[in-house]
Coordinates of C-alpha atoms in Angstrom, one line a residue:
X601 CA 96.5 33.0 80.5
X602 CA 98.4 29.3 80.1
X603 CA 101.9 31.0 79.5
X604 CA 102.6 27.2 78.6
X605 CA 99.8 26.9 75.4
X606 CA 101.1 30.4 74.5
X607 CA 104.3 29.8 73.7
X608 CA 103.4 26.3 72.3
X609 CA 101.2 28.6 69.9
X610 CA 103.9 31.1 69.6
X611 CA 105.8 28.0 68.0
X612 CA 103.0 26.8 65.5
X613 CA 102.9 30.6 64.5
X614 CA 106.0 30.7 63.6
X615 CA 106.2 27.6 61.3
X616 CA 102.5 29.3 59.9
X617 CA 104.3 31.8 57.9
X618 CA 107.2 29.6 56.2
X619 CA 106.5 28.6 52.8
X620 CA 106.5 24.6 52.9
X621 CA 106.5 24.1 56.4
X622 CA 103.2 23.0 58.2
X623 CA 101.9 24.4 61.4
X624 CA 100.4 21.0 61.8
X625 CA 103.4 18.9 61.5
X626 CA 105.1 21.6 64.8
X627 CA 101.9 20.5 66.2
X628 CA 102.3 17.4 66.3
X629 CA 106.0 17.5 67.5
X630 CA 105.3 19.3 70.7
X631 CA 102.3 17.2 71.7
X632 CA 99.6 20.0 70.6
X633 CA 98.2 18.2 67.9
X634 CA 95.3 15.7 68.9
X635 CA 94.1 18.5 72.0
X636 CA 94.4 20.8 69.3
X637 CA 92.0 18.8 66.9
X638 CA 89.8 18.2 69.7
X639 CA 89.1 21.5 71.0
X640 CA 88.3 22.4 67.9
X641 CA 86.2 20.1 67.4
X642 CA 85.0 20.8 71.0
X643 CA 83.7 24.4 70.3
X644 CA 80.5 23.1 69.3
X645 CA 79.8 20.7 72.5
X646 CA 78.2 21.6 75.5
X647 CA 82.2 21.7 76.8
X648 CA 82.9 24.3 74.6
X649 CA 84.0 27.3 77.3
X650 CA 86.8 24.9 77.9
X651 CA 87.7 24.4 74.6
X652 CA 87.4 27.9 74.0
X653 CA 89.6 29.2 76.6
X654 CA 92.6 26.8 75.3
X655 CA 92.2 27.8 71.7
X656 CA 92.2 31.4 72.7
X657 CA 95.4 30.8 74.1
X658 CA 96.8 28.9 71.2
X659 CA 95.2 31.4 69.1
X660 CA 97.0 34.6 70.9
X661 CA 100.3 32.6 70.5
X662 CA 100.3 32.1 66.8
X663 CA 98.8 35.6 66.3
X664 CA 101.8 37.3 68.4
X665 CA 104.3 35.1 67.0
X666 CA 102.9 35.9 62.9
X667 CA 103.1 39.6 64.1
X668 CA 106.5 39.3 65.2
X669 CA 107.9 37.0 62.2
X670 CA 106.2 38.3 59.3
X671 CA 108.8 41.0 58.6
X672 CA 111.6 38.9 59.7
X673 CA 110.3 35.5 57.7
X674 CA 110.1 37.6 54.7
X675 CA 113.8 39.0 54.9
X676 CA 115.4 35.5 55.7
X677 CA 113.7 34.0 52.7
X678 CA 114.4 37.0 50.4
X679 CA 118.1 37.4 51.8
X680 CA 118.9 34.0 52.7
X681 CA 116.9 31.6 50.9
X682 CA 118.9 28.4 50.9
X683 CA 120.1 28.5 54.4
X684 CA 117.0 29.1 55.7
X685 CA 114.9 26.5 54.0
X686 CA 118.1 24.2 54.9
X687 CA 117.1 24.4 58.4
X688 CA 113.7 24.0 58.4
X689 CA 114.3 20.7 56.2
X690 CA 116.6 19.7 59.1
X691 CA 113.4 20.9 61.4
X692 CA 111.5 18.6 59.5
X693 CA 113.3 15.1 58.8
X694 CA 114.3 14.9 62.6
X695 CA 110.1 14.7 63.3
X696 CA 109.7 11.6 61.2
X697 CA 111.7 9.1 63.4
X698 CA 109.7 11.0 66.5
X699 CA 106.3 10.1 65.0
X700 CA 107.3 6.8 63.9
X701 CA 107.7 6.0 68.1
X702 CA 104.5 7.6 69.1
X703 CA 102.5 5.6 67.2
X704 CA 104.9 2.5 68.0
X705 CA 105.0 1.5 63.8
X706 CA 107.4 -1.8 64.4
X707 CA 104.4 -3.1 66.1
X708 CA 101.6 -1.7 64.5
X709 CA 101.8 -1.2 61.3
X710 CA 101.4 -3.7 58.1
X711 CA 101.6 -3.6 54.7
X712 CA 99.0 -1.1 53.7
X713 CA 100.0 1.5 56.6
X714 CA 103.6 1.6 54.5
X715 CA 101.5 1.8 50.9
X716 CA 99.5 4.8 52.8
X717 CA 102.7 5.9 54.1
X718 CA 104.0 6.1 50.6
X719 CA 100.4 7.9 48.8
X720 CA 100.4 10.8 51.4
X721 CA 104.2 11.5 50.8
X722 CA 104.1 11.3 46.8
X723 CA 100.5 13.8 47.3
X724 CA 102.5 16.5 49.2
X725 CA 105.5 16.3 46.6
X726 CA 103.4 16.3 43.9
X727 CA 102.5 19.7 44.8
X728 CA 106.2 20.9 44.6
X729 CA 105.4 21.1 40.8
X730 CA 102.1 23.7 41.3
X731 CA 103.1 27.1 39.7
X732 CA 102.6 30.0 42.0
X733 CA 100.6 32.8 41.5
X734 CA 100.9 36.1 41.9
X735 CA 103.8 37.5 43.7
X736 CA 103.2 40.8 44.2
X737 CA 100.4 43.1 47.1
X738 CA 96.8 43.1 45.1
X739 CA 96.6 46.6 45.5
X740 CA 92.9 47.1 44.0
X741 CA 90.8 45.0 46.7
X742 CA 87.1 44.3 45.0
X743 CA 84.5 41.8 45.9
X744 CA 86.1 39.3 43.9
X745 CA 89.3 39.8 45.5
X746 CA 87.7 39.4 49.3
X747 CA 86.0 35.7 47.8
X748 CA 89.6 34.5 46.6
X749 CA 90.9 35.6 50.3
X750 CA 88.3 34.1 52.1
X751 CA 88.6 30.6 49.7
X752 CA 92.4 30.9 50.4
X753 CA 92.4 31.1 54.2
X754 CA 89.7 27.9 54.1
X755 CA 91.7 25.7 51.8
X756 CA 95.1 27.0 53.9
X757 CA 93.5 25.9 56.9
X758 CA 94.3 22.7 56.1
X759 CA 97.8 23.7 57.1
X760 CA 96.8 23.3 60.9
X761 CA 94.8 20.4 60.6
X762 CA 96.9 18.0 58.1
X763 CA 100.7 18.0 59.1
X764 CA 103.0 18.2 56.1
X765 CA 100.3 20.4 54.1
X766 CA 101.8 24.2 54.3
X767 CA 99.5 26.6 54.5
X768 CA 101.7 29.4 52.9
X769 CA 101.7 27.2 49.9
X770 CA 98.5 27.7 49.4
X771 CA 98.4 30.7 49.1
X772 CA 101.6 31.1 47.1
X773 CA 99.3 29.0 44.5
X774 CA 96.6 30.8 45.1
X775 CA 98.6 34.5 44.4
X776 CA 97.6 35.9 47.9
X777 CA 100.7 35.1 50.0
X778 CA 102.6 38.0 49.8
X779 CA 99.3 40.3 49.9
X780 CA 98.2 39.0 53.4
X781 CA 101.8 39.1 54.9
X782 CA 101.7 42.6 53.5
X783 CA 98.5 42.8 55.1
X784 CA 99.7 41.2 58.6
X785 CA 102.7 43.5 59.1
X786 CA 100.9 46.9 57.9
X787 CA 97.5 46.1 60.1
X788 CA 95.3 45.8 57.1
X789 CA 92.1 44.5 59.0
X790 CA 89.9 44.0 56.2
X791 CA 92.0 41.3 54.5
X792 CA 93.3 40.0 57.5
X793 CA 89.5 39.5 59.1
X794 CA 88.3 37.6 56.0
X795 CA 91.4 35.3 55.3
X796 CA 90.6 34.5 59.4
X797 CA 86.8 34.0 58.9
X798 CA 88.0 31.2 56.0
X799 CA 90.4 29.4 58.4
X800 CA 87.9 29.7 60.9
X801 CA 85.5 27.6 58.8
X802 CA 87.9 25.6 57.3
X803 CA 89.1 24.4 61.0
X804 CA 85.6 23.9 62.1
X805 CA 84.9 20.9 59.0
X806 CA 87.9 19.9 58.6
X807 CA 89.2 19.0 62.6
X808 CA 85.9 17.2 62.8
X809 CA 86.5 14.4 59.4
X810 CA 90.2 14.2 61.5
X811 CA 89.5 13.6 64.6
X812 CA 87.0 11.1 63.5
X813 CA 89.7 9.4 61.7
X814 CA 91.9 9.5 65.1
X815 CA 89.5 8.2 66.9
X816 CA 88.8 5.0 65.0
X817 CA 91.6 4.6 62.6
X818 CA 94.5 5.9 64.5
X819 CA 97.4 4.1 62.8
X820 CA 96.3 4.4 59.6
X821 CA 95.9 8.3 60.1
X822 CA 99.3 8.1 61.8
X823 CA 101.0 6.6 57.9
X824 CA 99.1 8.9 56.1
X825 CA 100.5 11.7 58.5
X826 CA 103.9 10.6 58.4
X827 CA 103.9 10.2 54.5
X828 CA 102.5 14.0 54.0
X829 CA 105.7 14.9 56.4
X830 CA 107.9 13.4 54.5
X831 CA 106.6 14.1 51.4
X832 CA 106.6 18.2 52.5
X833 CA 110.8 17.4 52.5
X834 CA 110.2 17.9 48.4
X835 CA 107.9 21.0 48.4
X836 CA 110.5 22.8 50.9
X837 CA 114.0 21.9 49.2
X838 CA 115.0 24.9 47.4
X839 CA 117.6 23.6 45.6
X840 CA 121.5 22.9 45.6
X841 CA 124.0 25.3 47.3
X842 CA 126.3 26.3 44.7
X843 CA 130.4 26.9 45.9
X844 CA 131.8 25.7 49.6
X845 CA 131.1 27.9 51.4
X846 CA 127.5 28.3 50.6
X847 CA 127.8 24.0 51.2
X848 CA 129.2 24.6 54.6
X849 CA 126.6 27.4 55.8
X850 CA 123.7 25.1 54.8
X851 CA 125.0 21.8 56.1
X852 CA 125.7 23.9 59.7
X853 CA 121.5 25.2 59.2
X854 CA 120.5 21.5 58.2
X855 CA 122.2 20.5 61.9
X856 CA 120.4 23.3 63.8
X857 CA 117.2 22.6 62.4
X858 CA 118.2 19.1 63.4
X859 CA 118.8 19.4 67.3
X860 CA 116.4 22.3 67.3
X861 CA 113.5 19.8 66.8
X862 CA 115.2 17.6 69.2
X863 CA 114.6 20.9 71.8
X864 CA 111.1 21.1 70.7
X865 CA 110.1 17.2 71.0
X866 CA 110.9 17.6 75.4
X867 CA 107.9 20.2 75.3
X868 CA 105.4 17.2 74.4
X869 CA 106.4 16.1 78.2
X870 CA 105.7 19.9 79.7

C-alpha cells in the first residue's frame, strides 16, 4: 500500500460526493491528475500491473473516503447549505491562479487559449440552469432503473477525467443522486456495482481522447481546463446569505476553503 496515493485518493473522494465540485479539478491541484489519466489509460498496455497497482490505491482512497463522507456530506448540505458551498467556492477560486503557473499562461498562451478559456467556462455555467431530477431513494429497482444507473455513473465519470465537470451533478440531473448515496451508506451492492461498472467504462474512453489531447495539445487543454474550473464557480454558488451573521459565517468558510487549497497545492511536491 502507497499510504501517500491513498490519502491523495482519500482527497478526490471526498470532493466526489459534493454537488458542483469536481474530483478532477482536486486532481489536478495535488499533482494526481496527468498520472491519473495515464494509468488509466495504461490498464490496457503491456505496463498495466503498474498501472493497476496505483489505481487500486487511488481507488481504495476515494472508496474509504465516500464511505466515510456520505452521511456527513449529506448533513452539511442539508443543515448547512450556504456555509458549506461557501467553502468549497473558496476551495475552488484559489486553484485557478495555481493552474494558471503550471502551465506558465503569460508565456504560452495567445489569443484563442483565452477564447477556449472563455467556451469551457460559459459550458460548465450553462449547466447551473439544468433542472434536477428526482430527489428522493427509487425504491422500486427494475431493469430500466439498473440502465439509467449504469448511463449515470458513465456520463458522471466525466467528473474524474474533466476538472470543473461535477459528477454529483450528473446525477442530480439525472434523479439518481440521492438513491446511490442512499445506496453507498446502507451497502446496497447491487446499485452501487452497476453505477461502478459505468464509471469504469466511462474512465476507460474517456482518459484515452484526454490524454491524447495532453499529449499533443497541452496548453490548449490546459484553457479549456481552467475555463470548466472557473465556470463550475456558477454551478456551485448557492446563493446570497441573508442577515450578518449568516454574511460573516460564510465569508470565514470562503477563507478556509481559500488557505485549505493552499494546504492541498504542497502535496503536488510529496
Amino acid at each position: 500500500m502507497n499510504w501517500k496515493i491513498y490519502f491523495k485518493g482519500m482527497i478526490i473522494g471526498f470532493t466526489e460526493i459534493v454537488p458542483g465540485f469536481s474530483g478532477g479539478t482536486m486532481a489536478l491541484l495535488i499533482g494526481l491528475y496527468e498520472r491519473l489519466i495515464n494509468s488509466i489509460h495504461g490498464i490496457t498496455t503491456k505496463e498495466w500491473k503498474k498501472h493497476v497497482l496505483f489505481l487500486i490505491n487511488v481507488g481504495l482512497g476515494m472508496g474509504t473516503a465516500i464511505v466515510a463522507g456520505a452521511l456527513g456530506i449529506k448533513l452539511l448540505i442539508t443543515h448547512y447549505t450556504l456555509p458549506t458551498f461557501y467553502m468549497i467556492m473558496g476551495l475552488v477560486l484559489a486553484i485557478i491562479p495555481s493552474l494558471l503557473q503550471d502551465v506558465d499562461y503569460k508565456s504560452g498562451f495567445r489569443g484563442k487559449h483565452y477564447l477556449l478559456l472563455l467556451v469551457g467556462g460559459l459550458i460548465v455555467a450553462s449547466t447551473a440552469f439544468i433542472g434536477e431530477g428526482q430527489m428522493e431513494v427509487i425504491e422500486n429497482i427494475t431493469p430500466q432503473t439498473y440502465l439509467l444507473l449504469f448511463v449515470s455513473g458513465w456520463l458522471a465519470s466525466s467528473a474524474l477525467i474533466l476538472p470543473g465537470i461535477s459528477g454529483t451533478l450528473v446525477f442530480l440531473i439525472f434523479g439518481v443522486y440521492v438513491t446511490i448515496l442512499d445506496a453507498v451508506s446502507s451497502f446496497h451492492f447491487p446499485v452501487l456495482i452497476v453505477v461502478g461498472l459505468g464509471v469504469l467504462v466511462g474512465l476507460l474512453i474517456t482518459s484515452k481522447l484526454v490524454r491524447y489531447f495532453f499529449m499533443h495539445h497541452r496548453t490548449t487543454t490546459y484553457a479549456v481546463m481552467i475555463g470548466c474550473v472557473a465556470g463550475s464557480l456558477f454551478v456551485i454558488f448557492p446563493g446570497i446569505p441573508v442577515g450578518l451573521g449568516q454574511w460573516l459565517i460564510c465569508m470565514i468558510m470562503f477563507l478556509i476553503g481559500f488557505i485549505l487549497a493552499g494546504f492541498l497545492g504542497r502535496l503536488k511536491k510529496s
